[in-house]
Amino acid sequence: KVSLLSRLGGHALHWSNLKDQRRSGTTLPVKHDGSFFNMELQFNQSVFTVLPAKTDVRPEMVFLFELFLLRGTNNHIDRVVGWGAFPVCDGALDLLEGKFKCPLLRGHQDSRIDQFRKIEELMSSDLDHWLSNLYFQIIKLPRYLDGQKEYEVHLQFPSNILGSPDCFCTS
């Protein structure tokens, strides 16, 4: 699953006029037999998400990638087993495009990790925190497709972060 966060350690951003957001940003399930010698899990699927316009992009926005162990015979609930974060834009606030690698950490997202430096420190202190690397490609699709109109959507920020001074630090 991929989500758009207000910042590393922050809250997920949602769109006001976009229906079925729960399912967006997820892949179809991929089977892994759990053997230690099967070291690759290939998805080879496209995941689509909506990003803000260039004028609304903030330097602290990140993609949150989550790897789930789905419920089955041995577990009764879906459980996050790994997560990683990656910036949405570069230093010039241009949305990223290209091929990238992102480290995944074990367990669920830790909201106390609010800087990429802390991810590096965590992996450096004990390599067991590192689960794997995620290799992905970002392709910006055109805003208009033949025969379709663009519609307007607005980001809905959680009310508890709107007044937060660390929500959008743009300097």
Coordinates of C-alpha atoms in Angstrom, one line a residue:
K1 CA 0.0 0.0 0.0
V2 CA 1.2 3.5 -0.7
S3 CA -0.1 6.6 1.0
L4 CA 0.7 10.3 0.9
L5 CA 1.7 11.8 4.3
S6 CA 1.9 15.4 5.4
R7 CA 5.4 14.7 6.6
L8 CA 7.5 11.8 7.9
G9 CA 5.8 10.7 11.1
G10 CA 2.7 12.7 10.2
H11 CA -0.8 11.9 9.1
A12 CA -2.2 10.6 5.8
L13 CA -3.7 13.2 3.5
H14 CA -7.0 12.5 1.8
W15 CA -8.8 14.1 -1.1
S16 CA -12.2 15.7 -0.7
N17 CA -13.9 14.7 -4.0
L18 CA -12.2 11.4 -4.6
K19 CA -14.3 8.3 -4.1
D20 CA -13.0 4.9 -3.0
Q21 CA -9.8 6.2 -1.5
R22 CA -9.5 3.1 0.8
R23 CA -8.6 0.9 -2.1
S24 CA -6.4 3.4 -4.0
G25 CA -2.7 2.9 -3.7
T26 CA -2.9 -0.9 -3.0
T27 CA -1.6 -3.8 -5.1
L28 CA -3.3 -7.2 -5.5
P29 CA -2.0 -9.8 -3.0
V30 CA 1.2 -11.6 -3.9
K31 CA 1.9 -15.0 -2.4
H32 CA 5.2 -15.7 -0.6
D33 CA 5.7 -19.2 0.8
G34 CA 7.6 -17.9 3.8
S35 CA 10.8 -19.9 3.1
F36 CA 14.0 -18.2 4.1
F37 CA 15.6 -19.0 0.7
N38 CA 12.9 -17.1 -1.2
M39 CA 14.5 -13.7 -1.0
E40 CA 12.4 -11.8 -3.6
L41 CA 8.8 -10.8 -3.6
Q42 CA 7.9 -9.4 -7.0
F43 CA 4.8 -7.3 -7.5
N44 CA 5.1 -6.1 -11.1
Q45 CA 2.0 -4.1 -10.7
S46 CA 1.1 -0.5 -11.1
V47 CA -0.2 1.5 -8.2
F48 CA -1.9 4.8 -8.8
T49 CA -2.2 7.8 -6.5
V50 CA -3.2 11.4 -6.8
L51 CA -0.6 14.1 -5.9
P52 CA -1.2 17.8 -5.2
A53 CA -0.5 20.4 -7.7
K54 CA 3.0 21.9 -7.8
T55 CA 1.7 25.0 -5.9
D56 CA 0.4 22.8 -3.0
V57 CA 3.5 20.5 -2.7
R58 CA 5.3 20.9 0.6
P59 CA 9.0 19.8 1.0
E60 CA 8.1 17.5 4.0
M61 CA 5.4 15.4 2.1
V62 CA 6.4 11.8 1.8
F63 CA 5.1 8.5 0.3
L64 CA 4.5 5.9 2.9
F65 CA 4.9 2.3 1.6
E66 CA 3.5 -0.5 3.8
L67 CA 3.9 -4.2 3.4
F68 CA 1.0 -6.3 4.8
L69 CA 0.8 -9.9 5.9
L70 CA -2.8 -10.6 5.0
R71 CA -5.1 -12.7 7.3
G72 CA -5.2 -16.4 6.6
T73 CA -5.2 -19.7 8.4
N74 CA -2.5 -18.7 10.9
N75 CA -3.4 -15.1 11.5
H76 CA -6.8 -13.6 11.9
I77 CA -6.1 -9.9 11.0
D78 CA -4.1 -8.1 8.3
R79 CA -0.9 -6.9 9.8
V80 CA 1.8 -4.4 8.7
V81 CA 5.1 -6.2 8.6
G82 CA 7.2 -3.5 7.0
W83 CA 7.2 0.1 6.0
G84 CA 9.3 2.7 4.3
A85 CA 9.1 6.4 3.5
F86 CA 10.2 8.3 0.4
P87 CA 10.1 12.1 -0.4
V88 CA 7.5 13.2 -2.9
C89 CA 9.6 16.1 -4.3
D90 CA 13.2 17.2 -4.8
G91 CA 14.8 20.3 -3.3
A92 CA 13.2 22.5 -6.0
L93 CA 9.7 21.2 -5.0
D94 CA 9.4 19.3 -8.4
L95 CA 7.6 16.0 -8.1
L96 CA 10.0 13.1 -8.4
E97 CA 10.0 11.0 -11.5
G98 CA 12.2 8.0 -12.3
K99 CA 13.4 4.7 -10.7
F100 CA 14.2 4.6 -7.0
K101 CA 15.2 2.3 -4.1
C102 CA 13.7 2.7 -0.6
P103 CA 14.6 0.7 2.5
L104 CA 11.8 -1.0 4.3
L105 CA 11.9 -1.3 8.1
R106 CA 10.4 -4.2 10.1
G107 CA 7.0 -3.6 11.8
H108 CA 4.5 -0.9 11.5
Q109 CA 5.2 2.8 10.9
D110 CA 6.8 4.5 14.0
S111 CA 5.4 8.0 14.2
R112 CA 8.5 8.9 16.4
I113 CA 10.6 8.6 13.3
D114 CA 10.1 12.0 11.8
Q115 CA 13.4 12.5 10.0
F116 CA 15.1 10.4 7.3
R117 CA 18.3 10.6 9.4
K118 CA 16.5 8.6 12.2
I119 CA 15.8 5.8 9.7
E120 CA 19.5 5.7 8.8
E121 CA 20.5 5.7 12.5
L122 CA 18.0 3.0 13.3
M123 CA 19.4 0.7 10.6
S124 CA 23.0 1.6 11.5
S125 CA 22.4 0.7 15.1
D126 CA 21.0 -2.7 14.4
L127 CA 20.6 -4.2 10.9
D128 CA 17.7 -6.3 12.2
H129 CA 15.5 -3.3 11.9
W130 CA 16.0 -3.4 8.1
L131 CA 13.6 -5.7 6.3
S132 CA 14.4 -5.3 2.6
N133 CA 14.6 -2.7 -0.2
L134 CA 11.7 -1.7 -2.3
Y135 CA 12.5 -0.9 -5.9
F136 CA 9.9 1.3 -7.7
Q137 CA 9.4 3.7 -10.5
I138 CA 7.4 6.9 -10.5
I139 CA 5.8 7.9 -13.8
K140 CA 3.8 11.1 -13.9
L141 CA 0.6 10.6 -16.0
P142 CA -1.0 13.4 -18.0
R143 CA -3.6 15.5 -16.3
Y144 CA -6.0 15.0 -19.2
L145 CA -6.8 11.9 -21.0
D146 CA -8.6 11.8 -24.4
G147 CA -12.4 12.2 -23.8
Q148 CA -12.1 12.9 -20.1
K149 CA -12.3 16.1 -18.1
E150 CA -10.0 16.9 -15.2
Y151 CA -12.0 17.4 -12.0
E152 CA -11.0 19.4 -9.0
V153 CA -10.1 17.7 -5.7
H154 CA -8.8 19.3 -2.5
L155 CA -6.5 17.9 0.2
Q156 CA -8.3 17.3 3.5
F157 CA -5.8 17.8 6.3
P158 CA -6.7 16.2 9.6
S159 CA -8.0 18.9 11.9
N160 CA -5.5 18.1 14.7
I161 CA -2.6 19.0 12.4
L162 CA -3.9 22.2 10.9
G163 CA -2.9 24.3 13.9
S164 CA 0.3 22.4 14.4
P165 CA 3.4 24.6 13.9
D166 CA 5.4 21.7 12.6
C167 CA 2.8 20.7 10.0
F168 CA 4.1 22.8 7.1
C169 CA 7.4 24.3 7.8
T170 CA 8.3 26.2 4.6
S171 CA 11.2 28.4 4.8

